[in-house]
Amino acid sequence: MPTPHTLKAVIPVAGLGTRFLPATKALPKEMLPVVDKPVIQYVVEEAVNSGLTDILMITGRNKNALENHFDRNFELEVKLEEKGDEMRLERVTRSTDLADIHYVRQGDPKGLGHAVLKARAHVGQQPFALLLGDDIIDAAEDLLTRMLTLNATTGSCVVALMEVPEDELSAYGVVRVEPTESPDVVRVTELVEKPAAGEAPSNLAIVGRYVLAPEIFDILEHQAPGRGGEIQLTDALQTLAAQSESPGVLGIVYRGSRHDTGDRLAYLKAVVEMALERGDLGPAFGAWLDDFVDARRGRG
Ligand code: G1P
């Protein structure tokens, strides 16, 4: 059984971030700050907290800021050292020391399945975790660790699922499931990428965390373009789920908090919620927010 820390994490970050223009014209969407940390750092920290310190980012054009963020910044470090500002120095070096980060470019943006296929040479013949670079999952929930354990004990691919309101299902990969003996674990029997209204097989959507078996690469290699003319990971997982000889696909139904920071409204909520949770800023921000809401109600 592979131990989690020998496994690799893959984070696709080649998307254009068009939902967030103009902020993302020159800045990768994964570099947008939530309070004082870019979104991508939360995602890398989540992988590291699950024991995955070898991380491959699938990047695209315009993503230099990402690489710089995880690299040293000597000028800043020297300045802060001279000042004896240990606290800020730690903030600067933390992202550098977090993990072993590798990069490969996606080239043509042919979809998530195509991005995942780019990880093949680095990952080899082992299961691996896939974390979508703009989803923030509550660190306290240990979702990825549970998914890695489920993969290690069953050999199945594992997807994270959340119940989603009917009118939002068409933005996701949506699954049909059967129950298993564990209440939060389901067997995935069918997957549909971004179903049209009324055609979703359930209200359970795939959110941006996966643990994938290496067999997925062979399937992706031959996967025909699907929704939007792109090579869809969801379609490859459907092929795997339908193979009677494979251990198939399991889902963990996640009920904690998740923020899709690529969406403007969800991003604003993420900033407010996560600022309130912070020990340093939360109390003062919360007091201001209460007054602000009271004043708004008074006006209304
Ligand atoms: C991707 C996947 C989709 C999944 C979603 C989760 O879509 O293709 O199956 O439900 O991520 O965020 P995207 O959001 O990249 O369009």
XYZ file of C-alpha atoms and ligand atoms in Angstrom:
316
model
C 0.000 0.000 0.000
C 1.627 3.328 -1.008
C 1.987 5.720 1.912
C 0.502 9.143 1.204
C 3.770 11.055 1.495
C 5.304 9.170 -1.418
C 2.400 10.202 -3.621
C 2.344 13.306 -5.776
C -0.125 16.124 -6.035
C -1.051 17.744 -9.332
C -2.542 21.224 -9.518
C -3.755 22.498 -12.902
C -3.386 26.279 -13.075
C -3.464 26.956 -16.793
C -7.013 28.402 -16.919
C -7.503 31.900 -18.259
C -9.666 33.171 -15.402
C -12.061 34.982 -17.710
C -14.748 35.167 -14.999
C -12.488 37.585 -13.144
C -11.440 40.038 -15.842
C -9.927 42.595 -15.794
C -8.135 41.523 -12.564
C -6.854 38.409 -14.323
C -5.639 40.113 -17.484
C -2.024 40.057 -16.289
C -2.403 38.222 -12.942
C -3.116 34.478 -12.748
C -6.489 33.918 -11.048
C -4.790 31.626 -8.541
C -2.758 34.614 -7.303
C -5.821 36.579 -6.157
C -5.442 37.128 -2.421
C -7.876 35.787 0.145
C -7.080 38.103 3.070
C -3.281 38.149 2.661
C -2.431 34.853 0.958
C -2.935 33.961 -2.690
C -5.524 31.265 -3.346
C -2.875 28.863 -4.670
C -1.005 28.900 -1.356
C -4.092 27.597 0.475
C -4.299 24.785 -2.071
C -0.608 23.878 -1.756
C -0.895 23.983 2.052
C -3.842 21.582 1.862
C -1.752 19.086 -0.140
C 1.162 19.464 2.277
C -1.132 18.965 5.288
C -2.177 15.638 3.735
C 1.472 14.603 3.489
C 1.952 15.437 -0.210
C 5.067 17.540 -0.644
C 5.890 16.737 -4.276
C 3.655 19.011 -6.272
C 3.344 19.423 -10.014
C 1.620 22.500 -11.366
C 0.293 22.382 -14.907
C 0.761 25.964 -16.006
C 0.164 28.069 -19.065
C 1.177 31.438 -20.450
C 1.147 34.360 -18.063
C 1.749 32.244 -14.979
C 5.196 33.568 -13.984
C 3.800 35.203 -10.859
C 2.898 31.736 -9.566
C 6.428 30.433 -9.965
C 7.839 33.573 -8.373
C 5.525 33.176 -5.401
C 6.981 29.765 -4.561
C 10.562 30.873 -5.247
C 12.931 32.854 -3.007
C 12.762 36.646 -3.012
C 16.294 37.518 -1.907
C 15.877 41.295 -1.975
C 12.852 41.183 0.295
C 14.406 38.563 2.563
C 17.618 40.577 3.024
C 15.657 43.780 3.763
C 13.468 42.056 6.353
C 16.499 40.320 7.916
C 18.297 43.663 8.242
C 15.263 45.087 9.981
C 14.978 42.021 12.220
C 11.354 41.616 11.136
C 11.064 37.875 11.786
C 7.290 37.804 11.482
C 7.192 39.191 7.943
C 10.285 37.227 6.957
C 8.437 34.034 7.884
C 5.510 35.129 5.688
C 7.867 35.601 2.738
C 9.788 32.337 3.124
C 6.846 30.112 4.076
C 5.662 29.581 0.503
C 9.238 28.811 -0.621
C 9.818 26.173 2.039
C 6.401 24.508 1.820
C 6.950 21.864 -0.827
C 8.948 20.655 -3.784
C 7.144 22.332 -6.656
C 7.588 21.347 -10.292
C 6.066 22.940 -13.348
C 5.035 21.721 -16.757
C 3.258 23.782 -19.379
C -0.019 22.572 -20.806
C 0.564 24.062 -24.263
C -2.793 23.938 -26.023
C -5.635 24.564 -23.577
C -7.619 21.444 -24.498
C -9.422 20.917 -21.218
C -8.928 19.493 -17.733
C -8.412 15.941 -19.013
C -5.643 17.181 -21.303
C -4.018 19.095 -18.415
C -4.060 15.933 -16.270
C -2.443 13.923 -19.074
C 0.495 16.366 -18.950
C 1.264 15.029 -15.464
C 1.883 11.503 -16.692
C 5.701 11.565 -16.926
C 6.060 13.138 -13.486
C 3.503 10.955 -11.710
C 4.431 7.559 -13.184
C 2.568 4.411 -12.150
C 1.199 5.590 -8.804
C -2.090 7.027 -7.643
C -1.991 10.814 -7.331
C -4.043 13.645 -5.906
C -5.509 16.281 -8.192
C -6.430 19.620 -6.640
C -8.112 22.275 -8.762
C -6.252 25.522 -8.201
C -9.154 27.852 -7.453
C -11.118 25.778 -4.935
C -10.386 26.371 -1.259
C -11.479 23.531 1.036
C -11.707 24.028 4.807
C -8.325 22.926 6.199
C -9.949 21.551 9.371
C -11.956 18.951 7.441
C -9.036 16.756 6.265
C -10.989 15.911 3.111
C -7.927 15.068 1.010
C -6.481 12.804 3.713
C -9.770 10.873 3.847
C -9.743 10.560 0.066
C -6.136 9.282 0.037
C -6.963 6.706 2.711
C -10.005 5.522 0.761
C -7.902 5.147 -2.387
C -5.183 3.284 -0.483
C -7.655 0.795 1.004
C -9.766 0.208 -2.139
C -7.609 1.063 -5.176
C -10.551 3.065 -6.518
C -10.382 6.571 -7.920
C -11.973 8.932 -5.407
C -13.836 12.166 -6.130
C -15.047 14.783 -3.667
C -18.779 15.389 -3.972
C -21.042 18.124 -2.652
C -24.777 18.623 -2.776
C -25.407 21.577 -5.060
C -28.642 23.519 -5.738
C -30.451 22.390 -8.917
C -29.800 25.606 -10.857
C -26.017 25.336 -10.313
C -25.575 21.711 -11.414
C -24.838 22.631 -15.030
C -21.535 24.200 -13.900
C -20.194 20.860 -12.631
C -19.507 17.243 -13.310
C -22.554 15.526 -11.782
C -22.739 11.883 -10.679
C -25.192 9.030 -10.181
C -24.346 7.053 -7.053
C -25.157 3.965 -5.015
C -24.734 3.806 -1.239
C -21.920 1.825 0.397
C -21.604 0.601 3.969
C -20.034 3.913 5.088
C -22.512 6.777 5.288
C -20.294 9.401 3.616
C -18.878 7.112 0.915
C -20.787 6.355 -2.294
C -20.043 4.271 -5.376
C -20.158 6.426 -8.509
C -21.969 4.625 -11.329
C -22.301 7.432 -13.877
C -20.675 10.806 -14.447
C -21.953 13.599 -16.687
C -19.926 16.752 -17.377
C -21.992 19.933 -17.076
C -25.432 18.403 -17.680
C -28.110 20.501 -19.352
C -30.969 21.690 -17.117
C -33.136 18.760 -16.077
C -30.597 16.137 -17.190
C -28.434 15.868 -14.086
C -28.350 12.318 -12.658
C -28.486 13.666 -9.052
C -27.705 16.801 -7.063
C -24.182 15.587 -6.224
C -21.464 17.552 -8.004
C -17.741 16.903 -8.227
C -15.788 19.628 -6.455
C -12.124 20.229 -7.154
C -10.476 17.303 -5.352
C -9.680 13.893 -6.834
C -7.429 10.941 -6.059
C -6.772 9.197 -9.358
C -5.390 5.787 -10.253
C -2.636 5.861 -12.920
C -4.933 3.910 -15.296
C -6.642 7.244 -15.911
C -3.720 8.283 -18.161
C -4.325 5.471 -20.687
C -7.987 6.379 -20.823
C -7.283 10.103 -21.211
C -4.874 9.429 -24.030
C -7.712 7.992 -26.108
C -10.481 10.187 -24.754
C -12.462 11.961 -27.470
C -13.301 15.627 -26.849
C -16.538 16.034 -24.902
C -18.412 19.001 -23.489
C -17.174 22.282 -24.998
C -14.940 20.379 -27.430
C -12.511 19.739 -24.557
C -10.955 16.533 -23.236
C -12.923 16.040 -20.064
C -11.619 14.268 -16.979
C -15.238 13.488 -16.083
C -15.612 11.475 -19.324
C -12.443 9.494 -18.563
C -13.762 8.728 -15.074
C -17.041 7.592 -16.666
C -15.069 5.121 -18.818
C -13.281 3.860 -15.699
C -16.518 3.593 -13.685
C -18.051 1.489 -16.472
C -15.156 -1.035 -16.572
C -16.276 -4.067 -14.612
C -12.687 -5.242 -14.058
C -11.470 -1.956 -12.459
C -12.015 -0.941 -8.816
C -14.062 1.934 -10.229
C -14.837 5.312 -8.765
C -15.897 6.148 -5.215
C -17.092 9.493 -3.897
C -16.800 11.098 -0.485
C -19.763 13.337 0.225
C -18.251 16.486 1.687
C -20.363 18.741 3.870
C -17.779 21.288 5.016
C -17.047 24.676 3.549
C -15.663 25.148 0.042
C -15.010 28.345 -1.850
C -14.838 28.538 -5.639
C -12.614 31.594 -5.775
C -12.855 31.765 -9.567
C -16.417 33.026 -9.135
C -16.695 36.668 -8.076
C -19.541 36.301 -5.599
C -18.049 33.148 -4.045
C -14.688 34.934 -3.849
C -16.179 37.851 -1.921
C -17.816 35.424 0.514
C -14.507 33.570 0.906
C -12.675 36.759 1.826
C -15.281 37.713 4.442
C -15.585 34.236 5.971
C -11.876 33.583 6.081
C -11.060 37.041 7.456
C -13.570 36.444 10.263
C -11.812 33.164 11.134
C -8.431 34.828 11.508
C -7.117 35.379 15.018
C -5.303 38.604 14.079
C -7.953 40.325 11.961
C -11.182 38.485 12.783
C -12.267 40.309 15.974
C -11.759 43.835 14.567
C -13.200 42.935 11.158
C -16.187 41.179 12.777
C -16.963 44.195 14.976
C -16.852 46.477 11.919
C -18.966 44.052 9.896
C -21.653 43.887 12.598
C -21.893 47.692 12.636
C -21.925 47.801 8.866
C -24.748 45.260 8.636
C -26.732 47.041 11.366
C -26.339 50.331 9.524
C -27.472 48.718 6.263
C -30.505 47.184 7.949
C -31.311 50.549 9.530
C -31.219 52.168 6.126
C -33.330 49.409 4.567
C -14.153 21.281 -13.581
C -14.620 19.862 -13.929
C -16.006 19.603 -13.331
C -15.976 19.864 -11.841
C -15.484 21.297 -11.575
C -15.301 21.542 -10.074
O -14.960 22.202 -14.282
O -14.627 19.704 -15.328
O -16.374 18.275 -13.570
O -17.267 19.688 -11.299
O -14.213 21.521 -12.196
O -14.977 22.873 -9.816
P -14.530 23.766 -14.427
O -14.913 24.422 -13.127
O -13.065 23.790 -14.675
O -15.338 24.277 -15.567
